[in-house]
Amino acid sequence: MYVLVYLCGLLLLGQLVVLLVVGLSHLSGFLVVVKVFYKGVVGGLIFVFCWVMCYGGFVGGVVSLGSGLWLGVSLDFLVDFYTICFYLVAGVVSWSILEFGFSYVGGEPQFGKFSWMLLCFLFFMMCLVVAGNFLMLFLGWEGVGLLSFVLISWWCSRESAVGSSIQAVLYNRVGDFGMMIWLSCLLFSGTGFSLGENEALTFGFFFLLLAIMAKSSQFLFHPWLPNAMEGPTPVSSLLHSSTMVVAGVFLLIRVVESVDCMGVVMLVGAVTSFWGGYCAIGQFDFKKVVAFSTTSQLGFMVFTVGMGFSYLAFFHVLMHAFFKAMIFMVSGEMIHARQNIQDLRELGHGMLYNKTSGFLLVLGSGVMMGFPFLSGFFTKDMVMEGFFGGFFNRWVFFLFLVSVLFTCGYSTWIIGKMLISWGWGCSVVLGLEGMLALFFLYRPYILAVCGGVLLWGFLGNFAESYVTCLVKVGPLIVFGLGTFCGVMLVLWRAQLVGGFAFYLGFFNPLVHKFVIYLGQIGAFFSLYCDYLVLELILPRGLVLVWSKVGTSLFVLLVSGCAICVWLWGF
């Protein structure tokens, strides 16, 4: 089994080298796709090895390429179930997205540089995934954040794109600060940078959770993710599906078993899922709805980890990569076909003009809603059954249930808006592609449908539990109720809910004003402290003190002289 581990590790390392060579050589888009296809073939071999490892009773191992290179940390590659499955899924999704990018922005003057940036972004994400210690993970963490800024602001002539990239950097810098504090805790505790259990996880987990929340766009850090849609559609597809936003969830799955903070993690995930779904139902921008759906799904993943179902959360991460990449690519095709119109009110009959993309959009929305026997149904069904069988906070369960209803609601909202014509949009359709040209959409489509059955065997044997019929059909009831709410949302949209959700609950202006006022208060205290220390205490204070001391010394000296003269006279 150790031979398989080292072989998988060498294959993973070889693919990282291939990504760098392809990126640095500035090859054409076609050759880039060929190279990523090669990566997919090797990923198939890794999948076979993963199957053998899992059913052979082996959990994985560490491939080390050095010993104590810096700060006593070696270059470790962790090869286990999470690493191999995520590496395979990210390779397949990236393959499809790069093909989509070749047809979407292939006419751009700097397409070679754009492909190189995407490959470097994928390289740092893979470094994060295969990292065997926190220091190596931090390198991938920072690389992903830096390249996300470059890719979101790719169209630098657009003011909104530049502003969105800066906002993403600022929010992620807060999380990076937490990550650096966490690394400092590891360094000073003397436990090392390994991903295993250590004492620093107990008292420094708050800072690590701060980094995870910022990277995975959890509540209080969620505004940067919808605004990141200003970048090119291939960037949004790669960013939202299987790379940067799930990096925090992936790290949380790695370390959550070593800490006792499940309640906090579950609460953060439930609030994020609820808020993301609520904001999604009030948007008219096609991409904004899909972006807030990503926030809601990320909250669902964190919530599942907080419940203790790490395997289910990881399973949903993999399925989310497939259906969310497909939804983003389909939305890009539809928007491009309708002369770059993104307003859902002007995209009526969009599915009828392009039936293939419309079918894939309905299917991807069905997976996200948890339609029975699609991949999304497996995780949501198990999570809801686990809720009925455990001792959990009922308010958290209420937030989770409402967020699932919101998911069905905004998915039905998208489908309804694309089917119903409001008579506003144009009827000219541009750039409709043939069946073969849309082949990059079929890979995520097949895996989004069949992936649940294929990967279910890897989750292991769960303890058998007998539930009542009402609990068993609960997911179906929630699905039907959410679909009904979505239909009502399309036909009779509540202005109060829609208006409040359209403005995102006024979260951005309130938080930004609060940050400004907080900065002003900090500036006032800084100015007051500077005046107190630099003006009153140091210059004036020292002069006053020395003058008093000098006066006292002079009086003491004169008094001493007088006493001496008086004594001398006697």
Short mmCIF file of C-alpha atoms in Angstrom, two decimals, residues 62-424:
data_model
loop_
_atom_site.label_atom_id
_atom_site.label_comp_id
_atom_site.label_asym_id
_atom_site.label_seq_id
_atom_site.Cartn_x
_atom_site.Cartn_y
_atom_site.Cartn_z
CA VAL A 62 2.79 11.45 3.66
CA VAL A 63 5.34 11.76 0.87
CA SER A 64 8.30 13.80 2.17
CA LEU A 65 10.90 15.36 -0.13
CA GLY A 66 13.18 16.81 2.54
CA SER A 67 13.95 16.91 6.23
CA GLY A 68 14.04 20.15 8.16
CA LEU A 69 14.63 22.45 5.20
CA TRP A 70 13.47 25.58 7.03
CA LEU A 71 12.28 26.00 10.63
CA GLY A 72 12.47 22.23 10.91
CA VAL A 73 9.72 21.85 8.29
CA SER A 74 10.08 19.41 5.40
CA LEU A 75 8.35 19.50 2.02
CA ASP A 76 5.48 17.12 2.77
CA PHE A 77 2.73 15.97 0.43
CA LEU A 78 -0.28 14.46 2.16
CA VAL A 79 -1.82 11.67 0.06
CA ASP A 80 -5.17 10.50 1.41
CA PHE A 81 -8.79 10.16 0.36
CA TYR A 82 -9.50 13.90 0.50
CA THR A 83 -6.42 14.83 -1.52
CA ILE A 84 -6.91 12.32 -4.31
CA CYS A 85 -10.65 12.85 -4.79
CA PHE A 86 -10.37 16.63 -4.72
CA TYR A 87 -7.41 16.55 -7.09
CA LEU A 88 -9.36 14.42 -9.56
CA VAL A 89 -12.52 16.54 -9.41
CA ALA A 90 -10.61 19.81 -9.70
CA GLY A 91 -8.76 18.43 -12.73
CA VAL A 92 -11.96 17.45 -14.55
CA VAL A 93 -13.70 20.74 -13.74
CA SER A 94 -10.65 22.81 -14.71
CA TRP A 95 -10.39 20.89 -17.97
CA SER A 96 -13.96 21.85 -18.87
CA ILE A 97 -13.53 25.46 -17.76
CA LEU A 98 -10.34 25.91 -19.79
CA GLU A 99 -12.12 24.59 -22.88
CA PHE A 100 -14.95 27.00 -22.15
CA GLY A 101 -12.46 29.84 -21.75
CA PHE A 102 -10.89 28.97 -25.10
CA SER A 103 -14.25 29.49 -26.81
CA TYR A 104 -15.39 32.39 -24.59
CA VAL A 105 -12.36 34.70 -24.54
CA GLY A 106 -10.28 33.07 -27.26
CA GLY A 107 -10.35 36.24 -29.35
CA GLU A 108 -8.83 38.40 -26.62
CA PRO A 109 -5.37 39.80 -27.44
CA GLN A 110 -3.77 38.38 -24.26
CA PHE A 111 -5.51 35.02 -24.12
CA GLY A 112 -2.18 33.18 -23.65
CA LYS A 113 -1.41 35.23 -20.57
CA PHE A 114 -4.95 34.68 -19.33
CA SER A 115 -4.57 30.89 -19.67
CA TRP A 116 -1.24 31.09 -17.85
CA MET A 117 -2.88 32.96 -14.97
CA LEU A 118 -5.63 30.35 -14.73
CA LEU A 119 -3.08 27.54 -14.66
CA CYS A 120 -0.99 29.26 -12.00
CA PHE A 121 -4.16 29.79 -9.98
CA LEU A 122 -4.89 26.08 -10.28
CA PHE A 123 -1.28 25.25 -9.36
CA PHE A 124 -1.46 27.15 -6.06
CA MET A 125 -4.83 25.56 -5.30
CA MET A 126 -3.33 22.11 -5.80
CA CYS A 127 -0.40 23.06 -3.57
CA LEU A 128 -2.93 23.93 -0.89
CA VAL A 129 -4.72 20.61 -1.32
CA VAL A 130 -1.67 18.34 -1.21
CA ALA A 131 0.11 20.29 1.55
CA GLY A 132 1.28 18.10 4.39
CA ASN A 133 1.91 20.96 6.84
CA PHE A 134 0.53 24.41 7.55
CA LEU A 135 3.53 26.28 6.21
CA MET A 136 3.24 24.72 2.76
CA LEU A 137 -0.52 25.21 2.94
CA PHE A 138 0.02 28.90 3.66
CA LEU A 139 2.04 29.29 0.46
CA GLY A 140 -0.84 27.92 -1.60
CA TRP A 141 -3.29 29.99 0.46
CA GLU A 142 -1.49 33.25 -0.34
CA GLY A 143 -0.91 32.32 -3.98
CA VAL A 144 -4.60 31.69 -4.54
CA GLY A 145 -5.50 35.05 -2.96
CA LEU A 146 -2.95 36.97 -5.03
CA LEU A 147 -3.97 35.44 -8.36
CA SER A 148 -7.66 35.92 -7.59
CA PHE A 149 -6.97 39.66 -7.43
CA VAL A 150 -5.25 39.53 -10.83
CA LEU A 151 -7.97 37.46 -12.47
CA ILE A 152 -10.95 39.39 -11.09
CA SER A 153 -9.42 42.66 -12.32
CA TRP A 154 -8.46 41.16 -15.71
CA TRP A 155 -10.59 43.74 -17.52
CA CYS A 156 -8.79 46.56 -15.75
CA SER A 157 -10.48 49.21 -17.89
CA ARG A 158 -13.73 48.52 -16.03
CA GLU A 159 -13.93 50.44 -12.79
CA SER A 160 -16.30 47.91 -11.22
CA ALA A 161 -13.86 45.03 -11.89
CA VAL A 162 -10.96 46.87 -10.27
CA GLY A 163 -13.11 47.85 -7.27
CA SER A 164 -14.34 44.27 -6.84
CA SER A 165 -10.80 42.89 -6.93
CA ILE A 166 -9.68 45.39 -4.28
CA GLN A 167 -12.68 44.48 -2.12
CA ALA A 168 -11.81 40.77 -2.44
CA VAL A 169 -8.23 41.48 -1.38
CA LEU A 170 -9.30 43.57 1.63
CA TYR A 171 -11.72 40.96 2.94
CA ASN A 172 -9.22 38.16 2.40
CA ARG A 173 -6.45 40.17 4.05
CA VAL A 174 -8.43 40.01 7.28
CA GLY A 175 -8.52 36.24 6.96
CA ASP A 176 -4.83 36.12 6.08
CA PHE A 177 -4.12 38.06 9.27
CA GLY A 178 -5.92 35.33 11.19
CA MET A 179 -3.92 32.68 9.37
CA MET A 180 -0.63 34.41 10.24
CA ILE A 181 -1.66 34.67 13.91
CA TRP A 182 -2.48 30.97 13.79
CA LEU A 183 0.95 30.14 12.35
CA SER A 184 2.53 32.26 15.08
CA CYS A 185 0.62 30.26 17.68
CA LEU A 186 1.96 27.05 16.15
CA LEU A 187 5.49 28.42 16.08
CA PHE A 188 5.57 29.65 19.69
CA SER A 189 3.75 26.62 21.08
CA GLY A 190 6.53 24.37 19.82
CA THR A 191 4.08 21.81 18.41
CA GLY A 192 5.24 22.22 14.81
CA PHE A 193 3.37 22.98 11.60
CA SER A 194 1.94 19.52 11.00
CA LEU A 195 -1.72 19.07 10.11
CA GLY A 196 -2.20 16.52 12.87
CA GLU A 197 -3.52 17.15 16.34
CA ASN A 198 -1.58 19.72 18.36
CA GLU A 199 -2.17 21.91 21.37
CA ALA A 200 -2.34 25.14 19.38
CA LEU A 201 -5.64 24.06 17.84
CA THR A 202 -7.36 24.64 21.16
CA PHE A 203 -6.48 28.25 21.93
CA GLY A 204 -5.80 29.50 18.38
CA PHE A 205 -8.76 28.04 16.53
CA PHE A 206 -10.56 31.40 16.58
CA PHE A 207 -7.91 32.90 14.30
CA LEU A 208 -7.98 29.90 12.01
CA LEU A 209 -11.78 30.12 11.85
CA LEU A 210 -11.42 33.80 10.95
CA ALA A 211 -9.22 32.82 7.99
CA ILE A 212 -11.66 30.11 6.92
CA MET A 213 -14.64 32.48 7.10
CA ALA A 214 -12.90 35.12 4.98
CA LYS A 215 -11.68 32.68 2.33
CA SER A 216 -14.96 30.77 2.05
CA SER A 217 -17.13 33.91 2.10
CA GLN A 218 -18.99 33.18 5.32
CA PHE A 219 -21.29 35.67 7.02
CA LEU A 220 -19.65 39.04 7.75
CA PHE A 221 -17.13 38.29 4.96
CA HIS A 222 -19.63 37.38 2.23
CA PRO A 223 -19.87 40.66 0.23
CA TRP A 224 -16.67 40.09 -1.76
CA LEU A 225 -17.88 36.90 -3.47
CA PRO A 226 -20.88 38.31 -5.43
CA ASN A 227 -18.81 41.30 -6.51
CA ALA A 228 -16.12 38.94 -7.81
CA MET A 229 -18.50 38.23 -10.70
CA GLU A 230 -17.07 41.30 -12.44
CA GLY A 231 -14.24 39.12 -13.74
CA PRO A 232 -14.49 36.98 -16.90
CA THR A 233 -16.95 34.09 -16.73
CA PRO A 234 -14.21 31.38 -16.83
CA VAL A 235 -12.66 33.03 -13.77
CA SER A 236 -16.00 33.06 -11.97
CA SER A 237 -16.57 29.42 -12.88
CA LEU A 238 -13.18 28.33 -11.56
CA LEU A 239 -13.30 30.62 -8.52
CA HIS A 240 -16.80 29.65 -7.39
CA SER A 241 -16.82 25.95 -8.17
CA SER A 242 -13.74 24.05 -7.04
CA THR A 243 -10.90 26.36 -6.06
CA MET A 244 -10.61 29.44 -3.88
CA VAL A 245 -13.98 29.55 -2.12
CA VAL A 246 -13.87 25.89 -1.09
CA ALA A 247 -10.29 26.19 0.19
CA GLY A 248 -11.55 27.31 3.59
CA VAL A 249 -14.05 24.45 3.77
CA PHE A 250 -11.34 21.98 2.77
CA LEU A 251 -9.06 23.27 5.54
CA LEU A 252 -11.92 23.13 8.03
CA ILE A 253 -12.54 19.48 7.15
CA ARG A 254 -8.86 18.80 7.78
CA VAL A 255 -8.69 20.30 11.28
CA VAL A 256 -12.22 20.26 12.71
CA GLU A 257 -11.85 16.82 14.29
CA SER A 258 -8.99 18.14 16.45
CA VAL A 259 -11.01 20.89 18.15
CA ASP A 260 -14.17 21.14 20.21
CA CYS A 261 -15.91 24.08 18.52
CA MET A 262 -18.58 22.28 16.53
CA GLY A 263 -21.37 24.52 17.79
CA VAL A 264 -19.71 27.72 16.61
CA VAL A 265 -18.92 26.21 13.21
CA MET A 266 -22.48 24.97 12.80
CA LEU A 267 -23.95 28.37 13.72
CA VAL A 268 -21.68 30.22 11.27
CA GLY A 269 -22.66 27.84 8.47
CA ALA A 270 -26.38 28.06 9.20
CA VAL A 271 -26.41 31.88 9.27
CA THR A 272 -24.35 32.06 6.07
CA SER A 273 -26.59 29.60 4.24
CA PHE A 274 -29.71 31.47 5.34
CA TRP A 275 -28.37 34.92 4.45
CA GLY A 276 -26.97 33.85 1.08
CA GLY A 277 -30.26 32.25 0.06
CA TYR A 278 -32.27 35.24 1.24
CA CYS A 279 -30.14 37.68 -0.75
CA ALA A 280 -30.34 35.45 -3.83
CA ILE A 281 -34.13 35.57 -4.07
CA GLY A 282 -34.10 39.37 -4.27
CA GLN A 283 -31.62 39.79 -7.13
CA PHE A 284 -32.39 40.41 -10.80
CA ASP A 285 -28.83 40.04 -12.05
CA PHE A 286 -28.36 36.50 -13.36
CA LYS A 287 -24.76 36.23 -12.17
CA LYS A 288 -25.54 37.76 -8.78
CA VAL A 289 -28.20 35.11 -8.11
CA VAL A 290 -25.74 32.34 -8.97
CA ALA A 291 -23.04 34.01 -6.85
CA PHE A 292 -25.27 34.26 -3.78
CA SER A 293 -26.26 30.64 -4.34
CA THR A 294 -22.55 29.83 -3.98
CA THR A 295 -22.50 31.66 -0.65
CA SER A 296 -25.53 29.68 0.48
CA GLN A 297 -23.97 26.37 -0.57
CA LEU A 298 -20.70 27.22 1.20
CA GLY A 299 -22.68 27.88 4.35
CA PHE A 300 -24.35 24.50 3.93
CA MET A 301 -20.93 22.83 3.69
CA VAL A 302 -19.64 24.54 6.85
CA PHE A 303 -22.90 23.71 8.60
CA THR A 304 -22.51 20.03 7.67
CA VAL A 305 -18.95 20.01 9.03
CA GLY A 306 -20.23 21.55 12.27
CA MET A 307 -22.73 18.71 12.59
CA GLY A 308 -19.85 16.25 12.51
CA PHE A 309 -20.48 14.92 9.00
CA SER A 310 -17.11 15.79 7.48
CA TYR A 311 -17.40 13.12 4.80
CA LEU A 312 -20.80 14.40 3.72
CA ALA A 313 -19.46 17.95 3.59
CA PHE A 314 -16.56 16.83 1.42
CA PHE A 315 -18.96 14.88 -0.78
CA HIS A 316 -21.02 18.04 -1.25
CA VAL A 317 -17.84 20.01 -2.07
CA LEU A 318 -17.15 17.60 -4.93
CA MET A 319 -20.70 17.65 -6.25
CA HIS A 320 -20.84 21.43 -5.90
CA ALA A 321 -17.79 21.70 -8.15
CA PHE A 322 -19.62 19.88 -10.94
CA PHE A 323 -23.03 21.52 -10.91
CA LYS A 324 -21.83 25.03 -10.06
CA ALA A 325 -19.23 25.01 -12.86
CA MET A 326 -21.95 23.85 -15.24
CA ILE A 327 -24.37 26.56 -14.10
CA PHE A 328 -21.76 29.29 -14.47
CA MET A 329 -20.73 28.17 -17.94
CA VAL A 330 -24.36 27.89 -19.05
CA SER A 331 -25.14 31.35 -17.68
CA GLY A 332 -22.15 32.75 -19.57
CA GLU A 333 -23.35 31.13 -22.79
CA MET A 334 -26.88 32.49 -22.35
CA ILE A 335 -25.72 35.99 -21.46
CA HIS A 336 -23.36 36.04 -24.43
CA ALA A 337 -26.14 34.78 -26.70
CA ARG A 338 -28.47 37.58 -25.59
CA GLN A 339 -26.02 40.43 -26.30
CA ASN A 340 -24.50 40.47 -22.77
CA ILE A 341 -27.83 41.09 -21.02
CA GLN A 342 -27.70 39.87 -17.41
CA ASP A 343 -31.06 41.14 -16.12
CA LEU A 344 -33.39 38.18 -15.60
CA ARG A 345 -36.35 40.39 -16.46
CA GLU A 346 -34.95 40.82 -19.96
CA LEU A 347 -33.90 37.23 -20.55
CA GLY A 348 -37.35 35.82 -21.21
CA HIS A 349 -37.52 32.67 -23.36
CA GLY A 350 -33.76 32.29 -23.02
CA MET A 351 -34.15 28.53 -22.62
CA LEU A 352 -36.28 28.27 -25.75
CA TYR A 353 -33.64 29.93 -27.92
CA ASN A 354 -30.90 27.56 -26.73
CA LYS A 355 -32.49 24.32 -25.65
CA THR A 356 -29.24 22.51 -24.78
CA SER A 357 -28.06 25.21 -22.40
CA GLY A 358 -31.58 25.54 -21.02
CA PHE A 359 -31.76 21.84 -20.26
CA LEU A 360 -28.37 21.92 -18.54
CA LEU A 361 -29.44 24.96 -16.49
CA VAL A 362 -32.58 23.16 -15.32
CA LEU A 363 -30.54 20.08 -14.47
CA GLY A 364 -27.90 22.06 -12.55
CA SER A 365 -30.62 23.89 -10.63
CA GLY A 366 -32.26 20.55 -9.85
CA VAL A 367 -29.01 19.19 -8.43
CA MET A 368 -28.60 22.32 -6.32
CA MET A 369 -32.19 22.02 -5.07
CA GLY A 370 -31.68 18.38 -4.10
CA PHE A 371 -33.94 16.76 -6.69
CA PRO A 372 -34.36 13.07 -5.83
CA PHE A 373 -31.55 10.77 -6.95
CA LEU A 374 -29.37 13.53 -8.34
CA SER A 375 -26.05 14.11 -6.58
CA GLY A 376 -27.28 16.97 -4.38
CA PHE A 377 -30.06 14.80 -2.98
CA PHE A 378 -27.67 12.36 -1.28
CA THR A 379 -26.05 14.94 0.99
CA LYS A 380 -29.17 16.92 1.87
CA ASP A 381 -31.15 13.78 2.61
CA MET A 382 -28.47 12.46 4.97
CA VAL A 383 -28.02 15.81 6.70
CA MET A 384 -31.74 16.21 7.35
CA GLU A 385 -31.99 12.67 8.69
CA GLY A 386 -29.00 13.36 10.94
CA PHE A 387 -30.73 16.44 12.28
CA PHE A 388 -33.78 14.48 13.35
CA GLY A 389 -31.60 11.91 15.08
CA GLY A 390 -29.32 14.23 17.04
CA PHE A 391 -29.47 16.78 19.83
CA PHE A 392 -29.07 20.05 17.95
CA ASN A 393 -30.23 23.57 18.53
CA ARG A 394 -33.69 23.95 17.02
CA TRP A 395 -33.05 27.54 15.95
CA VAL A 396 -30.09 26.36 13.93
CA PHE A 397 -32.28 23.67 12.41
CA PHE A 398 -34.84 26.33 11.54
CA LEU A 399 -32.19 28.42 9.77
CA PHE A 400 -31.02 25.36 7.86
CA LEU A 401 -34.56 24.43 6.84
CA VAL A 402 -35.35 27.94 5.64
CA SER A 403 -32.07 28.08 3.72
CA VAL A 404 -33.03 24.86 1.91
CA LEU A 405 -36.37 26.44 1.04
CA PHE A 406 -34.53 29.51 -0.25
CA THR A 407 -32.34 27.25 -2.41
CA CYS A 408 -35.39 25.74 -4.06
CA GLY A 409 -36.92 29.21 -4.31
CA TYR A 410 -34.13 31.01 -6.14
CA SER A 411 -33.48 27.99 -8.38
CA THR A 412 -37.12 28.00 -9.44
CA TRP A 413 -36.89 31.79 -9.75
CA ILE A 414 -34.08 31.45 -12.31
CA ILE A 415 -35.88 28.76 -14.30
CA GLY A 416 -39.15 30.68 -14.27
CA LYS A 417 -37.54 33.92 -15.39
CA MET A 418 -35.77 32.12 -18.23
CA LEU A 419 -39.01 30.49 -19.40
CA ILE A 420 -41.45 33.38 -19.07
CA SER A 421 -41.16 36.24 -21.55
CA TRP A 422 -41.86 39.72 -20.22
CA GLY A 423 -41.54 41.38 -23.63
CA TRP A 424 -38.53 43.56 -22.73
#
